[in-house]
């Protein structure tokens, strides 16, 4: 069952039923449900699917391609592949033999296919520009969690794929309402307060919510997921940024600096706190974190654009930095012991504010003021210098 994603579903169906070939790119945070969305929408309508292999060389990736062809099109005669140009020639044969009205080609974890000196991007460009785009029956859907690659090598490509993407979808985390629907679907009963407490730790990441257990309170689930040695999220942070970004320690440094200042930091303050040099590369790091939903840029009330601040808005990253990073995870009761202290109260206020900002349109609708033009701002006391 597909929870939420109504708008994304409609967009994908429009591209499926269009009268021309379409090139669709999905990107977003790790575990946000990109692959699940595509498979739930297209189900049995795929002509070919391929998933890239993590940290595999060109030879292994091409072998994996042939295995996928063999499994999905067993009657097609195959030869060992030596390049991606040859692989895309095979893909052409698959498309030409297909009787489907629209040939849906799904390439998941696309950045992993682009190994060093593999020629993958050039082969993809040639396949699309010289052949696929001239047809009217191809829907090429590509997906990847590696934000750096997806943003700079595909979506903002300056070479042969420039402006070739006909639809880009940034898959966002679930809203609070969608998380509630997910829990109802799983027959897990949680009141609004418990849902909010979980959201303030898990954010709207479906993969995390799928691990919530029936019969346990929000605090018990948080303790099990985050503070038990076998908990899903106990080591998630170290893998999260490495899977998304190149030289991820720079992105982590920015997130760590922002976690210490709830109201946010200016660009100049971030440079000072992280030690990262000012310039185009720093701008790129901030852009990647924004596009991946980890930070947001906003202008404080009464200030001008030049006074904009960057603020950490990823719930799990904030929780990790506040409570998990330096906590020895040995006792099952750890989180219960941390609940009633000043650090917990400060975090709760910040996380709840972020939750409200994220759902401001829903709040306005519930208050009956959705038709009124408003602006929302983070609270920033002029007396508060500690964050």
Short mmCIF file of C-alpha atoms in Angstrom, two decimals:
data_model
loop_
_atom_site.label_atom_id
_atom_site.label_comp_id
_atom_site.label_asym_id
_atom_site.label_seq_id
_atom_site.Cartn_x
_atom_site.Cartn_y
_atom_site.Cartn_z
CA UNK A 1 0.00 0.00 0.00
CA UNK A 2 1.26 3.47 -0.90
CA UNK A 3 0.88 5.91 1.99
CA UNK A 4 0.67 9.56 0.92
CA UNK A 5 2.69 10.59 -2.16
CA UNK A 6 -0.54 11.56 -3.95
CA UNK A 7 1.02 14.43 -5.92
CA UNK A 8 4.11 12.41 -6.84
CA UNK A 9 1.88 9.53 -7.98
CA UNK A 10 -0.12 11.88 -10.22
CA UNK A 11 3.03 13.36 -11.77
CA UNK A 12 4.47 9.94 -12.55
CA UNK A 13 1.20 8.76 -14.10
CA UNK A 14 1.09 11.88 -16.27
CA UNK A 15 4.54 11.07 -17.61
CA UNK A 16 3.55 7.46 -18.19
CA UNK A 17 0.55 8.51 -20.28
CA UNK A 18 2.26 11.33 -22.17
CA UNK A 19 2.71 11.04 -25.91
CA UNK A 20 6.50 11.36 -25.83
CA UNK A 21 9.56 9.88 -24.20
CA UNK A 22 10.19 11.13 -20.67
CA UNK A 23 13.28 11.30 -18.47
CA UNK A 24 12.36 11.38 -14.77
CA UNK A 25 14.84 11.85 -11.92
CA UNK A 26 14.05 11.20 -8.26
CA UNK A 27 16.35 12.14 -5.44
CA UNK A 28 16.12 12.64 -1.72
CA UNK A 29 17.39 11.67 1.66
CA UNK A 30 18.47 8.10 2.38
CA UNK A 31 15.55 5.89 3.58
CA UNK A 32 12.91 8.37 2.42
CA UNK A 33 11.15 5.84 0.16
CA UNK A 34 12.22 6.70 -3.39
CA UNK A 35 12.48 3.12 -4.63
CA UNK A 36 9.30 2.09 -2.84
CA UNK A 37 7.41 4.93 -4.52
CA UNK A 38 8.48 3.92 -8.03
CA UNK A 39 7.74 0.24 -7.50
CA UNK A 40 4.38 0.99 -5.89
CA UNK A 41 3.33 3.25 -8.78
CA UNK A 42 4.45 1.12 -11.72
CA UNK A 43 4.13 -2.36 -10.18
CA UNK A 44 4.10 -4.78 -13.14
CA UNK A 45 4.58 -2.16 -15.85
CA UNK A 46 8.38 -2.25 -15.88
CA UNK A 47 10.18 -3.18 -19.08
CA UNK A 48 13.56 -3.32 -17.34
CA UNK A 49 14.92 -2.63 -13.88
CA UNK A 50 18.52 -2.25 -12.74
CA UNK A 51 19.94 -1.44 -9.32
CA UNK A 52 23.53 -0.25 -9.02
CA UNK A 53 25.93 -1.99 -6.66
CA UNK A 54 27.66 -0.11 -3.87
CA UNK A 55 31.45 0.17 -4.22
CA UNK A 56 31.59 -2.24 -7.18
CA UNK A 57 33.95 -1.78 -10.12
CA UNK A 58 32.97 -1.48 -13.78
CA UNK A 59 33.31 -5.21 -14.48
CA UNK A 60 31.01 -6.13 -11.59
CA UNK A 61 28.44 -3.47 -12.51
CA UNK A 62 28.29 -4.76 -16.09
CA UNK A 63 27.96 -8.35 -14.86
CA UNK A 64 25.10 -7.20 -12.66
CA UNK A 65 23.49 -5.57 -15.71
CA UNK A 66 23.69 -8.83 -17.64
CA UNK A 67 22.26 -10.79 -14.70
CA UNK A 68 19.31 -8.38 -14.58
CA UNK A 69 18.72 -8.82 -18.33
CA UNK A 70 18.96 -12.60 -18.01
CA UNK A 71 16.45 -12.66 -15.17
CA UNK A 72 13.92 -10.29 -16.75
CA UNK A 73 14.38 -11.24 -20.44
CA UNK A 74 15.66 -14.83 -20.46
CA UNK A 75 15.12 -15.29 -24.22
CA UNK A 76 17.50 -12.50 -25.15
CA UNK A 77 20.92 -13.74 -26.29
CA UNK A 78 23.66 -12.19 -24.18
CA UNK A 79 27.38 -11.68 -24.60
CA UNK A 80 29.86 -10.48 -21.96
CA UNK A 81 29.92 -6.69 -21.78
CA UNK A 82 33.05 -4.56 -21.81
CA UNK A 83 31.50 -1.08 -21.66
CA UNK A 84 28.37 0.85 -20.83
CA UNK A 85 27.97 1.69 -24.52
CA UNK A 86 27.49 -2.03 -25.13
CA UNK A 87 25.11 -2.28 -22.18
CA UNK A 88 22.88 0.47 -23.55
CA UNK A 89 22.89 -1.26 -26.95
CA UNK A 90 21.46 -4.28 -25.15
CA UNK A 91 18.86 -2.02 -23.51
CA UNK A 92 17.85 -0.78 -26.96
CA UNK A 93 17.19 -4.37 -28.05
CA UNK A 94 15.03 -4.95 -24.97
CA UNK A 95 12.98 -1.85 -25.75
CA UNK A 96 12.61 -2.71 -29.44
CA UNK A 97 11.33 -6.20 -28.61
CA UNK A 98 8.87 -4.98 -25.99
CA UNK A 99 5.17 -4.81 -26.90
CA UNK A 100 4.33 -2.52 -24.01
CA UNK A 101 2.78 0.78 -25.00
CA UNK A 102 5.16 2.66 -22.72
CA UNK A 103 8.52 1.10 -21.93
CA UNK A 104 9.33 1.87 -18.30
CA UNK A 105 13.07 1.65 -17.62
CA UNK A 106 13.99 2.02 -13.95
CA UNK A 107 17.62 2.52 -12.97
CA UNK A 108 17.97 2.65 -9.19
CA UNK A 109 21.03 3.85 -7.26
CA UNK A 110 22.26 5.49 -10.44
CA UNK A 111 25.32 7.15 -8.82
CA UNK A 112 26.74 3.73 -7.94
CA UNK A 113 26.79 2.81 -11.63
CA UNK A 114 29.04 5.76 -12.41
CA UNK A 115 32.32 4.29 -11.21
CA UNK A 116 35.61 6.04 -11.93
CA UNK A 117 36.50 6.18 -15.64
CA UNK A 118 33.55 3.91 -16.45
CA UNK A 119 32.10 6.09 -19.22
CA UNK A 120 28.63 5.63 -17.74
CA UNK A 121 27.48 9.24 -18.03
CA UNK A 122 28.69 9.49 -21.62
CA UNK A 123 26.87 6.26 -22.53
CA UNK A 124 23.68 7.45 -20.82
CA UNK A 125 23.89 10.78 -22.67
CA UNK A 126 24.35 9.00 -26.00
CA UNK A 127 21.48 6.58 -25.32
CA UNK A 128 19.06 9.38 -24.47
CA UNK A 129 20.13 12.11 -26.89
CA UNK A 130 20.71 10.01 -30.00
CA UNK A 131 17.97 7.41 -29.63
CA UNK A 132 15.52 7.36 -26.72
CA UNK A 133 14.46 11.02 -26.85
CA UNK A 134 13.54 10.65 -30.53
CA UNK A 135 10.97 7.97 -29.69
CA UNK A 136 7.58 8.47 -28.09
CA UNK A 137 7.31 5.35 -25.95
CA UNK A 138 10.08 5.43 -23.31
CA UNK A 139 9.81 6.42 -19.67
CA UNK A 140 13.29 6.42 -18.17
CA UNK A 141 13.17 6.74 -14.38
CA UNK A 142 16.42 7.17 -12.48
CA UNK A 143 16.87 7.36 -8.76
CA UNK A 144 19.65 7.78 -6.23
CA UNK A 145 20.40 8.72 -2.65
CA UNK A 146 23.86 10.18 -3.33
CA UNK A 147 22.74 13.81 -3.33
CA UNK A 148 26.06 15.25 -4.55
CA UNK A 149 25.99 13.09 -7.67
CA UNK A 150 22.28 13.45 -8.45
CA UNK A 151 22.34 17.23 -8.10
CA UNK A 152 25.57 18.07 -9.90
CA UNK A 153 26.01 15.29 -12.44
CA UNK A 154 22.41 14.80 -13.48
CA UNK A 155 19.89 17.44 -12.43
CA UNK A 156 22.27 20.40 -12.90
CA UNK A 157 24.30 18.73 -15.64
CA UNK A 158 26.11 21.23 -17.87
CA UNK A 159 27.06 18.71 -20.56
CA UNK A 160 25.08 16.38 -22.79
CA UNK A 161 22.27 15.89 -20.28
CA UNK A 162 21.70 19.62 -19.75
CA UNK A 163 17.93 20.27 -19.60
CA UNK A 164 17.16 16.68 -20.61
CA UNK A 165 15.31 15.84 -17.38
CA UNK A 166 11.58 16.25 -18.08
CA UNK A 167 10.53 15.77 -14.44
CA UNK A 168 12.52 16.03 -11.24
CA UNK A 169 11.01 14.92 -7.95
CA UNK A 170 12.61 15.55 -4.59
CA UNK A 171 10.99 12.90 -2.43
CA UNK A 172 10.19 14.54 0.89
CA UNK A 173 9.76 12.89 4.30
CA UNK A 174 6.24 11.99 5.41
CA UNK A 175 4.14 14.64 7.09
CA UNK A 176 2.83 14.00 10.59
CA UNK A 177 -0.55 13.06 9.09
CA UNK A 178 1.08 10.57 6.74
CA UNK A 179 3.00 9.02 9.63
CA UNK A 180 -0.28 8.67 11.53
CA UNK A 181 -1.81 6.94 8.49
CA UNK A 182 1.21 4.63 8.30
CA UNK A 183 0.82 3.66 11.96
CA UNK A 184 -2.90 3.05 11.45
CA UNK A 185 -2.09 0.83 8.47
CA UNK A 186 0.31 -1.14 10.68
CA UNK A 187 -2.38 -1.34 13.40
CA UNK A 188 -0.22 0.57 15.88
CA UNK A 189 -2.27 2.79 18.17
CA UNK A 190 -0.54 6.01 19.20
CA UNK A 191 -2.20 9.18 20.41
CA UNK A 192 -1.25 12.58 19.02
CA UNK A 193 1.25 13.27 21.78
CA UNK A 194 3.08 9.97 21.18
CA UNK A 195 3.11 10.58 17.42
CA UNK A 196 4.63 14.03 17.92
CA UNK A 197 7.32 12.69 20.28
CA UNK A 198 8.29 10.07 17.71
CA UNK A 199 8.27 12.58 14.85
CA UNK A 200 10.61 14.85 16.79
CA UNK A 201 13.19 12.03 16.72
CA UNK A 202 12.45 10.08 13.54
CA UNK A 203 11.27 12.93 11.34
CA UNK A 204 9.09 11.69 8.51
CA UNK A 205 11.42 8.94 7.30
CA UNK A 206 9.22 5.92 6.42
CA UNK A 207 12.01 3.39 6.93
CA UNK A 208 12.43 4.53 10.53
CA UNK A 209 8.70 4.50 11.24
CA UNK A 210 8.45 0.98 9.84
CA UNK A 211 10.54 -0.15 12.82
CA UNK A 212 8.13 1.25 15.44
CA UNK A 213 6.76 -1.65 17.46
CA UNK A 214 3.20 -2.18 18.57
CA UNK A 215 2.56 -2.10 22.31
CA UNK A 216 5.47 0.22 23.12
CA UNK A 217 5.28 3.91 24.01
CA UNK A 218 7.12 6.58 22.03
CA UNK A 219 9.84 6.73 24.70
CA UNK A 220 10.27 2.95 24.67
CA UNK A 221 10.52 2.86 20.89
CA UNK A 222 13.04 5.71 20.89
CA UNK A 223 15.11 3.92 23.51
CA UNK A 224 15.06 0.66 21.55
CA UNK A 225 15.85 2.24 18.17
CA UNK A 226 18.48 4.73 19.31
CA UNK A 227 20.11 3.53 22.51
CA UNK A 228 20.20 -0.25 22.28
CA UNK A 229 23.31 -1.67 20.62
CA UNK A 230 21.21 -3.47 18.01
CA UNK A 231 18.92 -0.47 17.43
CA UNK A 232 18.35 0.54 13.82
CA UNK A 233 19.39 4.14 14.45
CA UNK A 234 22.26 3.54 16.84
CA UNK A 235 24.80 3.69 13.98
CA UNK A 236 22.67 5.32 11.30
CA UNK A 237 24.32 8.73 11.45
CA UNK A 238 27.77 7.54 10.39
CA UNK A 239 26.30 5.82 7.34
CA UNK A 240 23.80 8.54 6.49
CA UNK A 241 26.16 11.27 5.32
CA UNK A 242 28.65 8.90 3.69
CA UNK A 243 25.87 7.52 1.50
CA UNK A 244 24.76 10.99 0.41
CA UNK A 245 27.82 13.17 -0.01
CA UNK A 246 31.40 13.14 -1.22
CA UNK A 247 33.87 13.95 1.58
CA UNK A 248 30.94 13.85 3.97
CA UNK A 249 32.98 15.03 6.96
CA UNK A 250 32.50 18.61 5.71
CA UNK A 251 28.73 18.24 5.66
CA UNK A 252 28.82 16.65 9.11
CA UNK A 253 30.85 19.59 10.43
CA UNK A 254 28.19 22.03 9.22
CA UNK A 255 25.39 19.97 10.79
CA UNK A 256 27.31 19.68 14.06
CA UNK A 257 27.84 23.45 14.20
CA UNK A 258 24.16 24.14 13.53
CA UNK A 259 23.06 21.63 16.19
CA UNK A 260 24.70 23.85 18.82
CA UNK A 261 22.73 26.96 17.85
CA UNK A 262 18.98 26.46 17.68
CA UNK A 263 18.24 29.83 16.05
CA UNK A 264 20.77 29.09 13.31
CA UNK A 265 24.04 30.56 12.08
CA UNK A 266 24.97 32.96 9.32
CA UNK A 267 27.27 31.90 6.51
CA UNK A 268 30.15 33.79 8.12
CA UNK A 269 29.49 32.14 11.50
CA UNK A 270 29.41 28.70 9.89
CA UNK A 271 32.76 29.33 8.22
CA UNK A 272 34.18 30.38 11.59
CA UNK A 273 32.77 27.35 13.45
CA UNK A 274 33.67 24.72 10.84
CA UNK A 275 36.99 26.02 9.55
CA UNK A 276 35.85 25.36 5.97
CA UNK A 277 37.19 27.89 3.49
CA UNK A 278 34.80 30.46 2.06
CA UNK A 279 34.05 30.24 -1.64
CA UNK A 280 32.17 28.25 -4.24
CA UNK A 281 32.80 24.89 -2.60
CA UNK A 282 31.24 26.08 0.65
CA UNK A 283 28.21 27.34 -1.27
CA UNK A 284 27.95 23.93 -2.88
CA UNK A 285 28.02 22.17 0.51
CA UNK A 286 25.20 24.35 1.81
CA UNK A 287 23.18 23.78 -1.37
CA UNK A 288 23.60 20.02 -1.10
CA UNK A 289 22.47 20.01 2.53
CA UNK A 290 19.46 22.18 1.65
CA UNK A 291 18.48 20.00 -1.30
CA UNK A 292 18.72 16.90 0.90
CA UNK A 293 16.48 18.40 3.58
CA UNK A 294 19.05 18.64 6.38
CA UNK A 295 19.18 22.42 6.70
CA UNK A 296 17.02 25.37 5.74
CA UNK A 297 17.87 28.96 4.94
CA UNK A 298 15.61 31.65 6.36
CA UNK A 299 15.55 35.37 7.02
CA UNK A 300 14.83 36.29 10.67
CA UNK A 301 11.89 38.56 11.42
CA UNK A 302 12.68 42.19 10.68
CA UNK A 303 15.94 41.36 8.90
CA UNK A 304 17.04 41.56 5.27
CA UNK A 305 18.11 38.78 2.94
CA UNK A 306 21.77 39.49 3.58
CA UNK A 307 21.11 38.60 7.24
CA UNK A 308 19.81 35.11 6.38
CA UNK A 309 20.61 32.23 8.70
CA UNK A 310 21.02 28.51 8.18
CA UNK A 311 19.19 26.21 10.57
CA UNK A 312 19.32 22.46 11.16
CA UNK A 313 15.91 20.98 10.34
CA UNK A 314 16.59 17.23 10.10
CA UNK A 315 15.05 15.73 13.22
CA UNK A 316 17.19 12.61 13.51
CA UNK A 317 20.46 14.54 13.00
CA UNK A 318 19.48 17.03 15.70
CA UNK A 319 18.54 14.25 18.12
CA UNK A 320 21.76 12.38 17.38
CA UNK A 321 23.92 15.44 18.02
CA UNK A 322 22.09 16.31 21.23
CA UNK A 323 21.77 12.89 22.86
CA UNK A 324 23.43 10.04 20.98
CA UNK A 325 26.81 11.31 19.80
CA UNK A 326 28.48 11.28 23.21
CA UNK A 327 26.18 8.89 25.08
CA UNK A 328 27.40 5.49 26.14
CA UNK A 329 24.65 3.12 25.05
CA UNK A 330 24.78 0.46 27.73
CA UNK A 331 21.55 0.59 29.71
CA UNK A 332 18.09 0.04 28.32
CA UNK A 333 16.81 2.82 30.61
CA UNK A 334 19.17 5.49 29.22
CA UNK A 335 16.55 7.54 27.35
CA UNK A 336 14.11 7.30 30.25
CA UNK A 337 16.78 8.86 32.49
CA UNK A 338 17.33 11.73 30.05
CA UNK A 339 13.69 12.72 29.63
CA UNK A 340 13.35 15.14 32.55
CA UNK A 341 16.35 17.45 32.38
CA UNK A 342 17.14 20.91 30.94
CA UNK A 343 18.81 19.49 27.82
CA UNK A 344 15.70 17.48 26.99
CA UNK A 345 13.42 20.46 27.52
CA UNK A 346 15.59 22.70 25.31
CA UNK A 347 15.68 20.08 22.56
CA UNK A 348 11.91 19.50 22.80
CA UNK A 349 11.21 23.19 22.28
CA UNK A 350 13.47 23.43 19.24
CA UNK A 351 12.27 20.18 17.66
CA UNK A 352 8.62 21.10 18.23
CA UNK A 353 9.20 24.49 16.64
CA UNK A 354 10.68 22.79 13.57
CA UNK A 355 7.70 20.44 13.45
CA UNK A 356 5.31 23.41 13.52
CA UNK A 357 7.25 25.28 10.82
CA UNK A 358 7.20 22.18 8.64
CA UNK A 359 3.43 21.87 9.05
CA UNK A 360 2.57 25.59 9.03
CA UNK A 361 0.14 25.26 6.12
CA UNK A 362 -1.76 22.49 7.90
CA UNK A 363 -1.86 24.53 11.11
CA UNK A 364 -3.22 27.57 9.25
CA UNK A 365 -5.87 25.41 7.62
CA UNK A 366 -6.92 23.97 10.98
CA UNK A 367 -7.15 27.50 12.41
CA UNK A 368 -9.27 28.63 9.47
CA UNK A 369 -6.74 31.22 8.27
CA UNK A 370 -5.32 29.42 5.23
CA UNK A 371 -6.55 32.27 3.02
CA UNK A 372 -4.66 34.89 5.01
CA UNK A 373 -1.19 35.86 3.83
CA UNK A 374 1.25 35.15 6.65
CA UNK A 375 4.96 34.63 7.23
CA UNK A 376 6.50 32.20 9.69
CA UNK A 377 9.74 32.72 11.60
CA UNK A 378 11.86 30.85 14.12
CA UNK A 379 11.91 32.28 17.63
CA UNK A 380 15.14 34.11 18.35
CA UNK A 381 15.52 35.96 21.64
CA UNK A 382 17.83 38.97 21.59
CA UNK A 383 18.91 37.95 25.10
CA UNK A 384 19.87 34.43 24.06
CA UNK A 385 23.50 34.10 23.05
CA UNK A 386 23.86 30.40 23.79
CA UNK A 387 21.30 28.97 21.32
#
